[in-house]
PDB file of C-alpha atoms in Angstrom:
ATOM      1  CA  UNK C   1      -7.371  25.276  -8.346  1.00  0.00           C
ATOM      2  CA  UNK C   2      -4.767  24.551  -5.681  1.00  0.00           C
ATOM      3  CA  UNK C   3      -1.106  24.112  -6.608  1.00  0.00           C
ATOM      4  CA  UNK C   4      -0.912  20.819  -4.686  1.00  0.00           C
ATOM      5  CA  UNK C   5      -3.566  19.051  -6.795  1.00  0.00           C
ATOM      6  CA  UNK C   6      -2.503  16.409  -9.262  1.00  0.00           C
ATOM      7  CA  UNK C   7      -3.132  17.167 -12.932  1.00  0.00           C
ATOM      8  CA  UNK C   8      -6.699  16.456 -14.078  1.00  0.00           C
ATOM      9  CA  UNK C   9      -7.485  12.914 -15.196  1.00  0.00           C
ATOM     10  CA  UNK C  10     -10.535  11.177 -16.569  1.00  0.00           C
ATOM     11  CA  UNK C  11     -12.728   8.552 -14.979  1.00  0.00           C
ATOM     12  CA  UNK C  12     -11.572   5.840 -17.419  1.00  0.00           C
ATOM     13  CA  UNK C  13      -7.981   6.290 -16.215  1.00  0.00           C
ATOM     14  CA  UNK C  14      -9.115   6.075 -12.597  1.00  0.00           C
ATOM     15  CA  UNK C  15     -11.110   2.899 -13.243  1.00  0.00           C
ATOM     16  CA  UNK C  16      -7.968   1.182 -14.565  1.00  0.00           C
ATOM     17  CA  UNK C  17      -6.540   1.392 -11.027  1.00  0.00           C
ATOM     18  CA  UNK C  18      -6.916  -2.001  -9.363  1.00  0.00           C
ATOM     19  CA  UNK C  19      -7.350  -1.453  -5.620  1.00  0.00           C
ATOM     20  CA  UNK C  20      -7.698  -4.535  -3.410  1.00  0.00           C
ATOM     21  CA  UNK C  21      -8.065  -5.290   0.279  1.00  0.00           C
ATOM     22  CA  UNK C  22      -5.285  -7.364   1.767  1.00  0.00           C
ATOM     23  CA  UNK C  23      -3.900  -8.374   5.142  1.00  0.00           C
ATOM     24  CA  UNK C  24      -0.327  -7.678   6.190  1.00  0.00           C
ATOM     25  CA  UNK C  25       1.193 -11.023   7.162  1.00  0.00           C
ATOM     26  CA  UNK C  26       4.848 -10.122   7.682  1.00  0.00           C
ATOM     27  CA  UNK C  27       6.908  -6.997   8.366  1.00  0.00           C
ATOM     28  CA  UNK C  28      10.673  -6.500   8.353  1.00  0.00           C
ATOM     29  CA  UNK C  29      12.921  -3.525   8.902  1.00  0.00           C
ATOM     30  CA  UNK C  30      14.317  -1.974   5.734  1.00  0.00           C
ATOM     31  CA  UNK C  31      17.617  -0.431   6.857  1.00  0.00           C
ATOM     32  CA  UNK C  32      18.788   0.096   3.263  1.00  0.00           C
ATOM     33  CA  UNK C  33      15.857   2.318   2.316  1.00  0.00           C
ATOM     34  CA  UNK C  34      16.752   5.922   1.485  1.00  0.00           C
ATOM     35  CA  UNK C  35      13.585   7.097   3.282  1.00  0.00           C
ATOM     36  CA  UNK C  36      12.600   5.070   6.385  1.00  0.00           C
ATOM     37  CA  UNK C  37      10.282   2.237   5.373  1.00  0.00           C
ATOM     38  CA  UNK C  38       9.069  -1.215   6.322  1.00  0.00           C
ATOM     39  CA  UNK C  39       9.222  -4.251   4.058  1.00  0.00           C
ATOM     40  CA  UNK C  40       5.688  -5.663   4.174  1.00  0.00           C
ATOM     41  CA  UNK C  41       4.073  -8.790   2.790  1.00  0.00           C
ATOM     42  CA  UNK C  42       0.374  -8.431   1.943  1.00  0.00           C
ATOM     43  CA  UNK C  43      -1.962 -11.406   1.462  1.00  0.00           C
ATOM     44  CA  UNK C  44      -4.227 -10.377  -1.416  1.00  0.00           C
ATOM     45  CA  UNK C  45      -6.285 -13.561  -1.560  1.00  0.00           C
ATOM     46  CA  UNK C  46      -6.109 -16.786  -3.547  1.00  0.00           C
ATOM     47  CA  UNK C  47      -6.045 -15.190  -7.014  1.00  0.00           C
ATOM     48  CA  UNK C  48      -3.299 -12.620  -6.352  1.00  0.00           C
ATOM     49  CA  UNK C  49      -1.379 -14.342  -3.556  1.00  0.00           C
ATOM     50  CA  UNK C  50       1.085 -12.572  -1.293  1.00  0.00           C
ATOM     51  CA  UNK C  51       2.824  -9.494  -2.670  1.00  0.00           C
ATOM     52  CA  UNK C  52       5.554  -7.341  -1.213  1.00  0.00           C
ATOM     53  CA  UNK C  53       5.642  -3.596  -0.703  1.00  0.00           C
ATOM     54  CA  UNK C  54       8.083  -1.033   0.620  1.00  0.00           C
ATOM     55  CA  UNK C  55       5.894   1.103   2.868  1.00  0.00           C
ATOM     56  CA  UNK C  56       6.984   4.505   4.170  1.00  0.00           C
ATOM     57  CA  UNK C  57       4.833   4.282   7.280  1.00  0.00           C
ATOM     58  CA  UNK C  58       7.423   4.045  10.042  1.00  0.00           C
ATOM     59  CA  UNK C  59       6.445   7.339  11.728  1.00  0.00           C
ATOM     60  CA  UNK C  60       3.079   6.044  12.919  1.00  0.00           C
ATOM     61  CA  UNK C  61       3.340   2.246  12.786  1.00  0.00           C
ATOM     62  CA  UNK C  62       5.653  -0.241  14.419  1.00  0.00           C
ATOM     63  CA  UNK C  63       6.048  -3.737  12.978  1.00  0.00           C
ATOM     64  CA  UNK C  64       3.879  -5.145  15.782  1.00  0.00           C
ATOM     65  CA  UNK C  65       1.069  -2.704  14.808  1.00  0.00           C
ATOM     66  CA  UNK C  66       0.982  -3.908  11.206  1.00  0.00           C
ATOM     67  CA  UNK C  67       0.809  -7.712  11.197  1.00  0.00           C
ATOM     68  CA  UNK C  68      -2.839  -8.717  10.856  1.00  0.00           C
ATOM     69  CA  UNK C  69      -3.973  -5.245   9.733  1.00  0.00           C
ATOM     70  CA  UNK C  70      -6.146  -5.097   6.631  1.00  0.00           C
ATOM     71  CA  UNK C  71      -5.053  -2.434   4.151  1.00  0.00           C
ATOM     72  CA  UNK C  72      -5.913  -1.168   0.675  1.00  0.00           C
ATOM     73  CA  UNK C  73      -3.262  -1.844  -1.975  1.00  0.00           C
ATOM     74  CA  UNK C  74      -2.867  -0.801  -5.597  1.00  0.00           C
ATOM     75  CA  UNK C  75      -1.985  -4.073  -7.319  1.00  0.00           C
ATOM     76  CA  UNK C  76      -1.659  -3.218 -11.003  1.00  0.00           C
ATOM     77  CA  UNK C  77       1.550  -1.232 -10.722  1.00  0.00           C
ATOM     78  CA  UNK C  78       4.702  -2.710 -12.243  1.00  0.00           C
ATOM     79  CA  UNK C  79       7.145  -4.258  -9.768  1.00  0.00           C
ATOM     80  CA  UNK C  80       9.778  -1.773  -8.636  1.00  0.00           C
ATOM     81  CA  UNK C  81      13.204  -2.643  -7.281  1.00  0.00           C
ATOM     82  CA  UNK C  82      14.082  -0.577  -4.225  1.00  0.00           C
ATOM     83  CA  UNK C  83      17.660  -1.487  -3.427  1.00  0.00           C
ATOM     84  CA  UNK C  84      17.716  -5.254  -2.924  1.00  0.00           C
ATOM     85  CA  UNK C  85      13.924  -5.444  -2.366  1.00  0.00           C
ATOM     86  CA  UNK C  86      11.211  -5.927  -5.007  1.00  0.00           C
ATOM     87  CA  UNK C  87       8.041  -3.928  -4.285  1.00  0.00           C
ATOM     88  CA  UNK C  88       5.116  -5.593  -6.096  1.00  0.00           C
ATOM     89  CA  UNK C  89       2.185  -3.452  -4.949  1.00  0.00           C
ATOM     90  CA  UNK C  90       1.560  -0.063  -3.374  1.00  0.00           C
ATOM     91  CA  UNK C  91       0.047   0.056   0.102  1.00  0.00           C
ATOM     92  CA  UNK C  92      -2.071   3.205   0.130  1.00  0.00           C
ATOM     93  CA  UNK C  93      -2.261   5.913   2.766  1.00  0.00           C
ATOM     94  CA  UNK C  94      -2.660   9.605   3.436  1.00  0.00           C
ATOM     95  CA  UNK C  95       0.416  11.761   3.997  1.00  0.00           C
ATOM     96  CA  UNK C  96       0.008  14.190   6.902  1.00  0.00           C
ATOM     97  CA  UNK C  97       2.431  16.298   8.950  1.00  0.00           C
ATOM     98  CA  UNK C  98       2.399  13.497  11.578  1.00  0.00           C
ATOM     99  CA  UNK C  99       3.200  10.784   9.043  1.00  0.00           C
ATOM    100  CA  UNK C 100       1.344   8.482   6.668  1.00  0.00           C
ATOM    101  CA  UNK C 101      -1.987   7.074   7.857  1.00  0.00           C
ATOM    102  CA  UNK C 102      -2.848   3.768   6.189  1.00  0.00           C
ATOM    103  CA  UNK C 103      -5.972   3.428   4.074  1.00  0.00           C
ATOM    104  CA  UNK C 104      -8.142   0.657   5.461  1.00  0.00           C
ATOM    105  CA  UNK C 105     -11.601  -0.831   5.049  1.00  0.00           C
ATOM    106  CA  UNK C 106     -14.464  -0.087   7.437  1.00  0.00           C
ATOM    107  CA  UNK C 107     -15.052  -3.759   8.234  1.00  0.00           C
ATOM    108  CA  UNK C 108     -13.041  -6.882   7.426  1.00  0.00           C
ATOM    109  CA  UNK C 109     -13.572  -8.189   3.889  1.00  0.00           C
ATOM    110  CA  UNK C 110     -12.055 -11.210   2.141  1.00  0.00           C
ATOM    111  CA  UNK C 111      -8.499 -10.581   0.972  1.00  0.00           C
ATOM    112  CA  UNK C 112      -8.437  -9.679  -2.700  1.00  0.00           C
ATOM    113  CA  UNK C 113     -11.790  -7.876  -2.614  1.00  0.00           C
ATOM    114  CA  UNK C 114     -11.895  -4.818  -4.863  1.00  0.00           C
ATOM    115  CA  UNK C 115     -14.213  -1.813  -4.885  1.00  0.00           C
ATOM    116  CA  UNK C 116     -17.377  -1.690  -6.932  1.00  0.00           C
TER     117      UNK C 116
END
């Protein structure tokens, strides 16, 4: 077992994670963030609406690269205040030496769609 693995969990815990597809509709600089980040607004469909997220993805993505991009967000996390900004969901990605690569869907799906 590698030292960088998270502690073991069970499938029931995993299935409580609510992942949804959403489209980034707005991006703003977040100069007050301790670690460089963008403020993003993600449209998660008619049931969930638009939610905000502080996304540490500035190494690989400019604001102009993000608007209109469909991403995968974890939506059942409690809101978290990051300085003056309220982050209401977690945009997912993979951390690499080059930076964080966003998790996305293979083809466009309706905003708010979850996995099966």
